[in-house]
Short mmCIF file of C-alpha atoms in Angstrom, two decimals:
data_model
loop_
_atom_site.label_atom_id
_atom_site.label_comp_id
_atom_site.label_asym_id
_atom_site.label_seq_id
_atom_site.Cartn_x
_atom_site.Cartn_y
_atom_site.Cartn_z
CA MET S 1 82.95 93.24 33.02
CA ALA S 2 86.59 92.52 32.20
CA ASN S 3 87.91 92.44 28.65
CA THR S 4 87.58 88.84 27.40
CA THR S 5 89.95 89.16 24.43
CA GLU S 6 93.08 90.28 26.24
CA GLY S 7 94.78 87.34 27.93
CA GLN S 8 92.51 84.78 26.30
CA GLY S 9 95.42 82.57 25.25
CA LEU S 10 94.41 79.09 24.18
CA CYS S 11 91.02 79.28 25.89
CA VAL S 12 87.74 79.74 24.10
CA ALA S 13 86.01 83.08 24.51
CA PRO S 14 85.01 84.39 26.95
CA PHE S 15 87.38 82.34 29.14
CA LEU S 16 90.91 83.49 29.98
CA GLN S 17 94.02 81.40 30.38
CA ARG S 18 95.15 81.26 33.98
CA SER S 19 98.87 80.92 33.23
CA LEU S 20 98.87 84.38 31.67
CA TYR S 21 98.13 85.94 35.08
CA PRO S 22 101.01 84.90 37.32
CA SER S 23 100.35 87.54 39.97
CA GLN S 24 100.02 86.13 43.47
CA GLU S 25 98.15 89.11 44.88
CA GLY S 26 94.44 89.30 45.43
CA TYR S 27 92.16 86.48 46.53
CA LEU S 28 93.48 83.55 44.48
CA PRO S 29 90.85 81.03 45.69
CA GLY S 30 88.23 83.43 44.33
CA ARG S 31 89.17 82.57 40.74
CA PHE S 32 86.63 80.40 38.91
CA CYS S 33 88.90 78.18 36.80
CA ALA S 34 88.56 74.71 35.32
CA PRO S 35 90.96 72.40 33.44
CA VAL S 36 90.25 72.16 29.72
CA PRO S 37 91.96 69.65 27.38
CA SER S 38 93.72 71.08 24.35
CA LEU S 39 96.27 70.08 21.71
CA GLU S 40 99.06 71.34 23.96
CA GLY S 41 97.79 69.47 26.96
CA SER S 42 95.49 70.43 29.79
CA ILE S 43 95.18 74.14 30.44
CA GLU S 44 93.14 76.05 33.01
CA CYS S 45 90.58 78.49 31.71
CA CYS S 46 88.88 80.99 34.03
CA LEU S 47 85.77 83.14 33.94
CA PRO S 48 86.54 86.88 33.91
CA CYS S 49 86.23 88.75 37.21
CA PRO S 50 83.78 89.36 38.80
CA VAL S 51 82.10 85.98 38.55
CA THR S 52 78.75 87.32 39.81
CA GLU S 53 78.32 89.20 36.53
CA TRP S 54 78.18 85.84 34.73
CA ILE S 55 75.96 84.08 37.23
CA TYR S 56 73.28 86.72 37.83
CA SER S 57 71.31 89.07 35.62
CA ASN S 58 72.34 92.57 34.56
CA ASN S 59 70.13 94.12 37.26
CA PHE S 60 72.01 92.40 40.04
CA GLU S 61 74.68 95.09 40.39
CA THR S 62 72.05 97.71 41.18
CA ILE S 63 70.90 95.82 44.28
CA PRO S 64 74.18 96.11 46.25
CA LYS S 65 74.40 99.81 45.41
CA ALA S 66 70.79 100.38 46.46
CA SER S 67 71.42 98.53 49.71
CA ASN S 68 74.46 100.71 50.38
CA TRP S 69 72.38 103.88 50.02
CA LEU S 70 69.69 102.43 52.25
CA ASN S 71 72.40 101.97 54.87
CA VAL S 72 73.16 105.68 54.57
CA ALA S 73 69.55 106.44 55.47
CA GLY S 74 69.79 103.93 58.30
CA MET S 75 72.97 105.58 59.56
CA VAL S 76 71.17 108.92 59.72
CA CYS S 77 68.44 107.28 61.80
CA THR S 78 70.81 105.62 64.25
CA VAL S 79 73.06 108.66 64.64
CA SER S 80 70.02 110.84 65.32
CA LEU S 81 69.03 108.42 68.07
CA LEU S 82 72.49 108.56 69.64
CA VAL S 83 72.51 112.37 69.52
CA SER S 84 69.08 112.43 71.14
CA PHE S 85 70.35 110.16 73.91
CA VAL S 86 73.24 112.54 74.56
CA VAL S 87 71.39 115.88 74.33
CA LEU S 88 67.89 115.21 75.60
CA PRO S 89 67.03 114.33 79.22
CA VAL S 90 66.63 110.68 80.12
CA GLU S 91 62.91 110.99 80.90
CA LYS S 92 62.33 111.94 77.25
CA THR S 93 64.46 109.18 75.70
CA SER S 94 64.42 106.31 78.25
CA ARG S 95 68.01 105.60 77.29
CA HIS S 96 69.83 102.60 78.70
CA TYR S 97 73.34 101.30 78.18
CA LEU S 98 72.01 98.12 76.56
CA THR S 99 70.08 100.23 74.06
CA VAL S 100 72.97 102.62 73.38
CA CYS S 101 75.50 99.84 72.81
CA PHE S 102 73.05 97.95 70.59
CA ILE S 103 72.59 101.04 68.41
CA ILE S 104 76.37 101.54 68.20
CA ALA S 105 76.70 97.94 67.01
CA VAL S 106 74.10 98.59 64.29
CA CYS S 107 76.04 101.71 63.24
CA LEU S 108 79.22 99.65 62.95
CA LEU S 109 77.40 97.12 60.79
CA GLN S 110 76.07 99.85 58.52
CA LEU S 111 79.51 101.41 58.21
CA GLY S 112 80.71 98.29 56.39
CA PHE S 113 78.22 99.04 53.61
CA ILE S 114 78.79 102.81 53.56
CA ILE S 115 82.60 102.84 53.20
CA PRO S 116 82.54 101.59 49.56
CA LEU S 117 80.29 104.49 48.54
CA GLY S 118 83.02 107.02 49.26
CA ALA S 119 85.99 104.90 48.20
CA ALA S 120 84.59 103.39 44.94
CA PRO S 121 86.94 100.40 45.17
CA GLU S 122 88.05 98.09 42.38
CA GLN S 123 86.53 94.66 42.84
CA CYS S 124 89.15 92.87 40.74
CA HIS S 125 92.93 92.85 41.11
CA ASP S 126 93.34 91.59 37.56
CA ALA S 127 91.10 90.08 34.89
CA ILE S 128 90.47 86.84 36.80
CA THR S 129 91.35 87.62 40.45
CA PRO S 130 89.15 89.51 42.92
CA ASN S 131 90.72 91.86 45.43
CA ASP S 132 90.89 90.97 49.11
CA MET S 133 91.95 92.72 52.31
CA SER S 134 95.66 92.25 51.55
CA SER S 135 95.48 93.92 48.13
CA ASP S 136 92.86 96.60 48.89
CA LEU S 137 92.78 98.66 52.10
CA MET S 138 89.12 99.67 51.72
CA CYS S 139 88.23 96.02 51.50
CA ALA S 140 89.92 95.43 54.85
CA PHE S 141 88.04 98.31 56.53
CA SER S 142 84.62 97.46 55.14
CA GLY S 143 85.04 93.76 55.89
CA ALA S 144 86.22 94.41 59.44
CA CYS S 145 83.27 96.71 60.16
CA LEU S 146 80.87 94.17 58.69
CA LEU S 147 82.22 91.27 60.73
CA ALA S 148 82.55 93.18 64.01
CA GLY S 149 79.22 94.98 63.60
CA GLY S 150 77.28 91.83 62.78
CA PHE S 151 78.67 89.92 65.75
CA ALA S 152 78.24 92.93 68.07
CA ALA S 153 74.58 93.30 67.06
CA ILE S 154 73.96 89.64 67.88
CA SER S 155 75.91 89.91 71.16
CA TRP S 156 74.03 92.95 72.43
CA GLY S 157 70.77 91.42 71.28
CA PHE S 158 71.63 88.38 73.38
CA LEU S 159 72.42 90.58 76.40
CA ARG S 160 69.13 92.46 76.05
CA SER S 161 67.25 89.17 75.85
CA LEU S 162 69.07 87.90 78.94
CA SER S 163 68.34 91.09 80.88
CA ILE S 164 64.63 91.01 80.05
CA HIS S 165 64.44 87.30 80.88
CA LEU S 166 66.04 87.83 84.30
CA GLN S 167 63.74 90.72 85.16
CA ILE S 168 60.49 89.13 84.03
CA CYS S 169 60.96 85.45 84.77
CA TRP S 170 63.29 85.50 87.78
CA GLN S 171 62.61 88.95 89.27
CA VAL S 172 66.33 89.72 89.22
CA VAL S 173 67.33 93.30 88.49
CA PRO S 174 70.73 93.38 86.73
CA GLY S 175 73.20 95.44 88.70
CA ARG S 176 76.73 96.69 88.41
CA LYS S 177 78.25 93.25 87.83
CA PHE S 178 75.91 92.67 84.93
CA PHE S 179 76.87 96.09 83.56
CA TRP S 180 80.59 95.36 83.48
CA GLY S 181 79.99 91.82 82.27
CA SER S 182 77.82 93.14 79.45
CA LEU S 183 80.50 95.59 78.32
CA LEU S 184 83.13 92.85 78.37
CA THR S 185 80.91 90.39 76.51
CA GLY S 186 79.26 92.82 74.11
CA TRP S 187 82.51 94.30 72.81
CA GLY S 188 85.05 91.64 73.71
CA LEU S 189 83.48 88.76 71.79
CA PRO S 190 83.00 90.71 68.52
CA THR S 191 86.61 91.87 68.71
CA LEU S 192 87.83 88.35 69.40
CA PHE S 193 85.85 86.50 66.75
CA GLY S 194 86.24 89.31 64.23
CA SER S 195 90.01 89.20 64.62
CA ILE S 196 90.04 85.42 64.32
CA ALA S 197 87.91 85.56 61.17
CA LEU S 198 90.13 88.20 59.56
CA ALA S 199 93.32 86.34 60.42
CA ARG S 200 92.24 82.81 59.46
CA THR S 201 89.56 83.38 56.81
CA GLY S 202 89.83 86.93 55.47
CA VAL S 203 87.42 89.01 53.41
CA SER S 204 87.19 89.71 49.68
CA TYR S 205 84.87 91.13 47.03
CA ARG S 206 82.41 88.32 46.48
CA PHE S 207 79.54 90.43 45.13
CA GLY S 208 79.05 94.15 45.13
CA ASP S 209 81.46 96.78 46.43
CA THR S 210 81.43 95.45 50.00
CA CYS S 211 83.92 92.85 51.14
CA HIS S 212 82.40 89.76 52.73
CA ILE S 213 83.97 86.88 54.59
CA ASN S 214 85.56 84.15 52.50
CA HIS S 215 84.25 80.61 52.53
CA ASP S 216 87.41 78.90 53.83
CA LYS S 217 86.93 78.11 57.57
CA ALA S 218 84.16 80.72 57.78
CA LEU S 219 81.67 78.37 59.41
CA GLU S 220 83.83 77.38 62.38
CA ASP S 221 85.55 80.76 62.84
CA TYR S 222 82.63 83.16 62.46
CA TRP S 223 79.24 81.84 61.38
CA GLY S 224 79.17 79.05 63.95
CA PRO S 225 79.66 81.24 67.06
CA LEU S 226 77.36 83.92 65.62
CA LEU S 227 74.55 81.44 64.96
CA ALA S 228 75.06 79.95 68.44
CA PHE S 229 74.50 83.31 70.14
CA ALA S 230 71.54 83.99 67.88
CA ALA S 231 70.02 80.63 68.84
CA VAL S 232 70.45 81.29 72.57
CA SER S 233 68.88 84.75 72.17
CA THR S 234 65.93 83.21 70.34
CA ILE S 235 65.47 80.59 73.07
CA LEU S 236 65.49 83.29 75.76
CA GLN S 237 62.94 85.33 73.83
CA PHE S 238 60.58 82.39 73.46
CA ALA S 239 61.06 81.36 77.09
CA THR S 240 60.18 84.88 78.24
CA LEU S 241 57.17 84.95 75.95
CA GLY S 242 56.00 81.57 77.26
CA TYR S 243 56.30 82.77 80.85
CA CYS S 244 54.26 85.88 80.05
CA ILE S 245 51.52 83.76 78.47
CA ARG S 246 51.51 81.45 81.50
CA VAL S 247 51.20 84.36 83.94
CA TYR S 248 48.40 85.91 81.91
CA ILE S 249 46.40 82.66 81.77
CA ARG S 250 46.95 82.04 85.47
CA ALA S 251 45.79 85.52 86.43
CA MET S 252 42.75 85.17 84.16
CA PHE S 253 41.63 81.91 85.80
CA LYS S 254 42.21 83.28 89.30
CA ASP S 255 40.04 86.29 88.53
CA ASP S 256 37.26 83.97 87.36
CA GLY S 257 37.45 82.05 90.62
CA ILE S 258 36.89 85.22 92.62
CA SER S 259 33.96 86.42 90.55
CA GLN S 260 32.14 83.11 91.12
CA ASN S 261 32.32 83.38 94.90
CA SER S 262 28.78 83.54 96.31
CA SER S 263 29.66 85.84 99.19
CA GLY S 264 31.26 88.39 96.95
CA LEU S 265 34.48 88.17 98.99
CA PRO S 266 37.29 85.71 98.30
CA SER S 267 38.39 83.22 100.88
CA HIS S 268 41.74 83.54 102.61
CA ASN S 269 43.57 80.91 100.56
CA GLY S 270 42.13 82.03 97.28
CA SER S 271 42.83 85.63 98.19
CA VAL S 272 46.51 85.01 98.78
CA LYS S 273 46.93 83.07 95.53
CA THR S 274 44.97 85.61 93.55
CA VAL S 275 47.00 88.53 94.84
CA THR S 276 50.19 86.69 93.92
CA ALA S 277 48.93 85.98 90.42
CA GLY S 278 47.64 89.51 90.01
CA GLN S 279 50.93 91.01 91.18
CA ALA S 280 52.86 88.80 88.79
CA TYR S 281 50.56 89.76 85.95
CA ARG S 282 50.90 93.48 86.66
CA ARG S 283 54.68 93.19 86.95
CA VAL S 284 54.95 91.30 83.66
CA LYS S 285 52.55 93.69 81.95
CA LYS S 286 54.59 96.68 83.09
CA ALA S 287 57.87 95.11 81.98
CA ILE S 288 56.47 94.15 78.57
CA GLY S 289 55.01 97.62 78.14
CA VAL S 290 58.45 99.14 78.66
CA GLN S 291 60.56 96.57 76.79
CA TRP S 292 58.41 95.47 73.86
CA ARG S 293 60.10 97.85 71.41
CA GLY S 294 63.54 96.53 72.26
CA ILE S 295 62.30 92.95 72.04
CA VAL S 296 60.86 93.48 68.55
CA VAL S 297 63.90 95.25 67.10
CA VAL S 298 66.27 92.64 68.56
CA VAL S 299 64.22 89.85 66.99
CA ILE S 300 64.18 91.65 63.62
CA ILE S 301 67.94 92.19 63.52
CA ILE S 302 68.66 88.66 64.70
CA VAL S 303 66.44 87.31 61.91
CA ASN S 304 68.20 89.53 59.34
CA VAL S 305 71.70 88.53 60.42
CA VAL S 306 70.77 84.86 60.58
CA PHE S 307 69.21 85.10 57.12
CA LEU S 308 72.40 86.70 55.76
CA ALA S 309 74.46 83.97 57.42
CA GLU S 310 72.27 81.31 55.83
CA VAL S 311 72.74 82.92 52.41
CA PHE S 312 76.52 82.98 52.75
CA VAL S 313 76.76 79.45 54.12
CA SER S 314 74.58 78.23 51.26
CA MET S 315 76.71 80.16 48.77
CA ASP S 316 79.90 78.64 50.18
CA ASN S 317 78.53 75.11 50.06
CA THR S 318 77.29 75.53 46.48
CA GLU S 319 80.57 77.02 45.33
CA GLN S 320 82.60 74.25 46.90
CA ALA S 321 80.37 71.60 45.36
CA VAL S 322 80.83 73.10 41.89
CA LEU S 323 84.60 73.42 42.27
CA GLN S 324 84.87 69.80 43.36
CA ASN S 325 82.70 68.55 40.50
CA PHE S 326 82.81 70.65 37.34
CA GLY S 327 80.51 68.18 35.63
CA LYS S 328 77.56 69.95 37.27
CA ALA S 329 78.58 73.22 35.63
CA ALA S 330 79.34 71.71 32.19
CA PRO S 331 75.94 72.53 30.62
CA TRP S 332 76.13 76.13 31.76
CA LEU S 333 79.77 76.59 30.65
CA SER S 334 79.04 75.01 27.28
CA CYS S 335 76.08 77.31 26.81
CA ILE S 336 78.29 80.35 27.41
CA VAL S 337 80.80 79.12 24.83
CA ILE S 338 78.14 78.34 22.25
CA ASN S 339 76.47 81.74 22.67
CA ARG S 340 79.87 83.53 22.54
CA GLY S 341 79.67 84.97 26.02
CA ASP S 342 76.00 85.96 26.07
CA LYS S 343 75.17 85.08 29.67
CA ASN S 344 71.50 86.03 29.37
CA MET S 345 70.93 82.99 27.15
CA CYS S 346 72.29 80.69 29.86
CA LEU S 347 70.78 82.02 33.08
CA ASP S 348 68.26 79.21 33.23
CA LYS S 349 71.12 76.69 33.49
CA VAL S 350 72.64 78.40 36.55
CA LYS S 351 69.99 76.95 38.85
CA GLY S 352 71.63 74.70 41.42
CA LEU S 353 75.08 76.17 40.77
CA ALA S 354 74.67 79.37 42.83
CA THR S 355 72.42 80.89 45.46
CA PRO S 356 69.23 82.22 43.81
CA GLU S 357 69.39 85.89 42.96
CA PRO S 358 66.15 86.87 44.81
CA GLU S 359 67.52 85.31 47.99
CA VAL S 360 70.74 87.33 47.83
CA MET S 361 68.83 90.51 47.05
CA ALA S 362 66.44 89.96 49.94
CA ALA S 363 69.32 89.41 52.38
CA LEU S 364 71.06 92.64 51.35
CA ILE S 365 67.88 94.73 51.48
CA LEU S 366 66.84 93.37 54.87
CA MET S 367 70.29 94.09 56.30
CA SER S 368 70.05 97.66 54.99
CA LEU S 369 66.79 98.34 56.84
CA ASN S 370 68.22 97.68 60.31
CA GLY S 371 68.87 101.35 61.04
CA ILE S 372 65.36 102.36 60.04
CA TRP S 373 63.83 99.63 62.22
CA THR S 374 66.02 100.80 65.09
CA LEU S 375 64.67 104.35 64.89
CA LEU S 376 61.06 103.22 64.56
CA PHE S 377 61.14 100.94 67.59
CA LEU S 378 63.73 102.51 69.90
CA GLY S 379 62.79 106.11 69.17
CA ARG S 380 60.21 107.81 71.41
CA ALA S 381 57.44 110.17 70.41
CA SER S 382 58.44 112.35 73.36
CA MET S 383 61.74 113.12 71.62
CA ILE S 384 60.03 115.32 69.02
CA PRO S 385 58.55 117.91 71.46
CA ALA S 386 61.76 117.71 73.48
CA TRP S 387 63.80 118.68 70.41
CA ILE S 388 61.34 121.48 69.57
CA GLU S 389 61.58 122.85 73.09
CA LEU S 390 65.38 122.61 73.07
CA ILE S 391 65.68 124.45 69.75
CA ARG S 392 63.15 127.06 70.81
CA ASN S 393 65.00 127.77 74.05
CA ARG S 394 68.32 127.82 72.25
CA PHE S 395 67.57 130.12 69.36
CA ALA S 396 64.54 132.06 70.52
CA ARG S 397 65.10 135.80 71.04
CA ARG S 398 65.31 136.69 74.69
CA LYS S 399 63.14 139.60 75.74
CA HIS S 400 64.35 141.90 78.54
CA ASP S 401 62.45 144.65 80.36
CA PHE S 402 63.78 148.17 79.57
CA VAL S 403 65.63 149.75 82.45
CA SER S 404 67.11 153.25 82.30
CA VAL S 405 70.86 153.49 82.59
CA ASP S 406 70.54 156.55 84.83
CA ALA S 407 68.26 154.63 87.12
CA LYS S 408 70.89 151.99 87.54
CA ARG S 409 73.63 154.57 88.05
CA PHE S 410 71.97 156.86 90.58
CA SER S 411 69.83 154.45 92.51
CA THR S 412 70.72 151.37 94.46
CA SER S 413 67.16 150.58 95.46
CA VAL S 414 64.81 148.81 93.13
CA ARG S 415 61.82 150.50 94.72
CA SER S 416 63.08 153.96 93.72
CA TYR S 417 62.24 153.46 90.02
CA GLU S 418 59.21 151.22 90.24
CA ILE S 419 56.25 152.42 88.19
CA ILE S 420 53.80 151.57 90.97
CA THR S 421 55.07 152.56 94.37
CA SER S 422 53.74 151.60 97.75
CA PRO S 423 51.98 154.16 99.98
CA PRO S 424 54.33 156.65 101.66
CA GLN S 425 55.69 155.56 104.97
CA SER S 426 55.07 157.65 108.03
CA THR S 427 58.00 159.66 109.34
CA TYR S 428 56.50 160.14 112.79
CA THR S 429 58.97 159.52 115.59
CA PRO S 430 57.53 158.99 119.04
CA LYS S 431 58.61 161.44 121.67
CA ALA S 432 60.90 160.02 124.29
CA PRO S 433 59.38 159.97 127.79
CA GLU S 434 60.67 162.09 130.59
CA ALA S 435 63.62 160.86 132.53
CA VAL S 436 61.69 160.14 135.69
CA VAL S 437 58.36 158.45 135.19
CA THR S 438 56.73 156.21 137.67
CA SER S 439 54.97 153.18 136.36
CA PRO S 440 51.73 153.66 138.28
CA SER S 441 51.32 157.23 136.92
CA LEU S 442 50.86 156.01 133.29
CA ASP S 443 47.49 154.75 132.20
CA GLY S 444 46.30 153.13 129.00
CA ASP S 445 45.31 156.38 127.24
CA THR S 446 48.75 157.87 127.71
CA ILE S 447 50.45 154.80 126.31
CA ALA S 448 48.08 154.69 123.32
CA ALA S 449 48.77 158.36 122.59
CA LEU S 450 52.51 157.80 122.60
CA SER S 451 52.38 154.67 120.48
CA PRO S 452 53.36 155.04 116.77
CA ARG S 453 50.64 152.55 115.77
CA LYS S 454 48.14 155.24 116.65
CA GLN S 455 49.05 157.05 113.43
CA ASN S 456 49.43 154.22 110.90
CA ASP S 457 47.30 151.32 112.10
CA TYR S 458 44.24 151.37 109.85
CA PHE S 459 43.10 147.81 110.31
CA THR S 460 42.99 147.19 114.06
CA ARG S 461 40.62 148.70 116.59
CA ASP S 462 41.83 150.57 119.68
CA ALA S 463 41.88 148.60 122.91
CA ASN S 464 42.48 150.13 126.35
CA TYR S 465 44.64 148.18 128.70
CA VAL S 466 42.94 147.19 131.96
CA SER S 467 45.33 146.11 134.65
CA PRO S 468 44.17 143.04 136.59
CA ALA S 469 43.61 143.42 140.31
CA MET S 470 46.39 141.01 141.27
CA SER S 471 48.87 142.19 138.62
CA PHE S 472 52.27 143.26 139.91
CA SER S 473 53.26 145.13 136.72
CA THR S 474 51.81 147.79 134.48
CA PRO S 475 52.61 148.72 130.85
CA ARG S 476 55.58 150.96 130.32
CA PRO S 477 56.19 153.30 127.40
CA PRO S 478 58.88 152.42 124.86
CA GLY S 479 62.36 153.70 125.58
CA SER S 480 62.12 153.65 129.32
CA GLY S 481 64.81 151.70 131.04
CA ARG S 482 64.17 148.70 133.20
CA TYR S 483 65.09 150.49 136.41
CA GLN S 484 65.04 154.06 135.13
CA GLY S 485 63.26 156.45 137.58
CA ARG S 486 61.45 153.66 139.35
CA GLU S 487 59.93 154.32 142.78
CA TRP S 488 58.26 151.73 144.98
CA ASP S 489 54.88 152.37 146.63
CA PRO S 490 54.30 149.92 149.48
CA VAL S 491 50.57 150.38 149.21
CA ASN S 492 50.38 149.38 145.55
CA THR S 493 53.01 146.64 145.71
CA TYR S 494 52.14 145.20 149.11
CA ALA S 495 55.79 145.46 150.10
CA ARG S 496 56.99 145.71 153.67
CA PRO S 497 58.08 149.28 154.47
CA PHE S 498 61.84 149.73 154.50
CA SER S 499 63.40 151.48 157.49
CA PRO S 500 66.84 152.99 156.87
CA ASN S 501 67.64 152.79 160.58
CA THR S 502 66.92 149.16 161.09
CA GLY S 503 67.65 147.93 157.57
CA LYS S 504 64.59 145.72 157.64
CA GLY S 505 62.02 145.49 154.99
CA GLY S 506 61.33 143.72 151.74
CA MET S 507 58.55 141.78 150.20
CA ILE S 508 56.18 139.65 152.17
#
């Protein structure tokens, strides 16, 4: 809390005189000042910065810090999901671009709460003026991440709701056009509305170490479009749920109609309708079984963001009402003066002048749990054994069979240094037949004796070749040429005798 004696001027403690702080830096509309009559005329006296220390209890400052650390835990959860999507195979993670972009949006939202933990920014520019994005760079970064991340989470939640609605209710599978349209919408709209909100409204330290959007034009520049997308997403979710309930009831009644058939077989008309209802039910059941996690986490984050928006809109309206009519705050301000700055004696008179402390605390805590919900619902149990297998294959010691270096150097055949060798191969080489052998002179025994299979064939029985009566050929030993040493016998071949004198002859 700021020093209430320095710069007090003509004001009563703990108030400070505004004219003693002429600096124009910081968020000037964030000063809580009121005109007070005095002997020297009307002067403006202001509550010391930050104002939330006078409105809420001493335990209030611990809630924003606790929520920031919860966002660190949530960031670990979301980053682990993204790493799993990159490293592990798709059949283990069931990753999808709608899921990946939604998780990135949640990370961006959490980053707005994490930045102040490392920077430890000063909430106040001077004793009565809070810092804003123009006077504190960390305020600009945290506020930009908060605005862009919140709108991106709602946008990608809307796109997931639209995709599920098209697949379940209209049997339309989003294709490449939907992919590019989703990227343009999911990241273009947050960039657009975030930039507009920063340029027209700005962010400042309103409570805690995180910069939030200011109240001036916040509803039309940021909260209005965000709540509109959240409303459309909610309508799509309920429409999809209603369609699923309708399909389930229809399939249930059709099944009852079949079971009551006396013949045990459905009629043609009933059969066609029942198959259609059953197919729709199975298709919806399969889609819900795959998408229910994404549906639940989208609904949770939409509810959290909408609840935070409601808290801020309520806070802005209450603050504007008090600034326009200080008569409402007169009992509380008088109590602070009478008790010489002891705010704890006047907390009961703050009711109606500010958003209730439990409501603000609940909004911050719920926003901090988004990363944890994302891991619980979008994470898969199959990721755990996949990570174990990946680490085991990566760092496990590889075992190799021992092979002698000499064996590799002096042998090119693997079979030469096998422990168990195959039976020795026969080195028998069949004897080549004589140069002149007539085919009819060879019988089956001679051919079997010359065959190499006679020595090494242990599994087949011997079979003698019997030449058919009308066969015009007989077996020949290996190695003999096609026409090598061949003589024709007219008796065996039934050929017409050839006369060298006449030149006649040949086959009949």
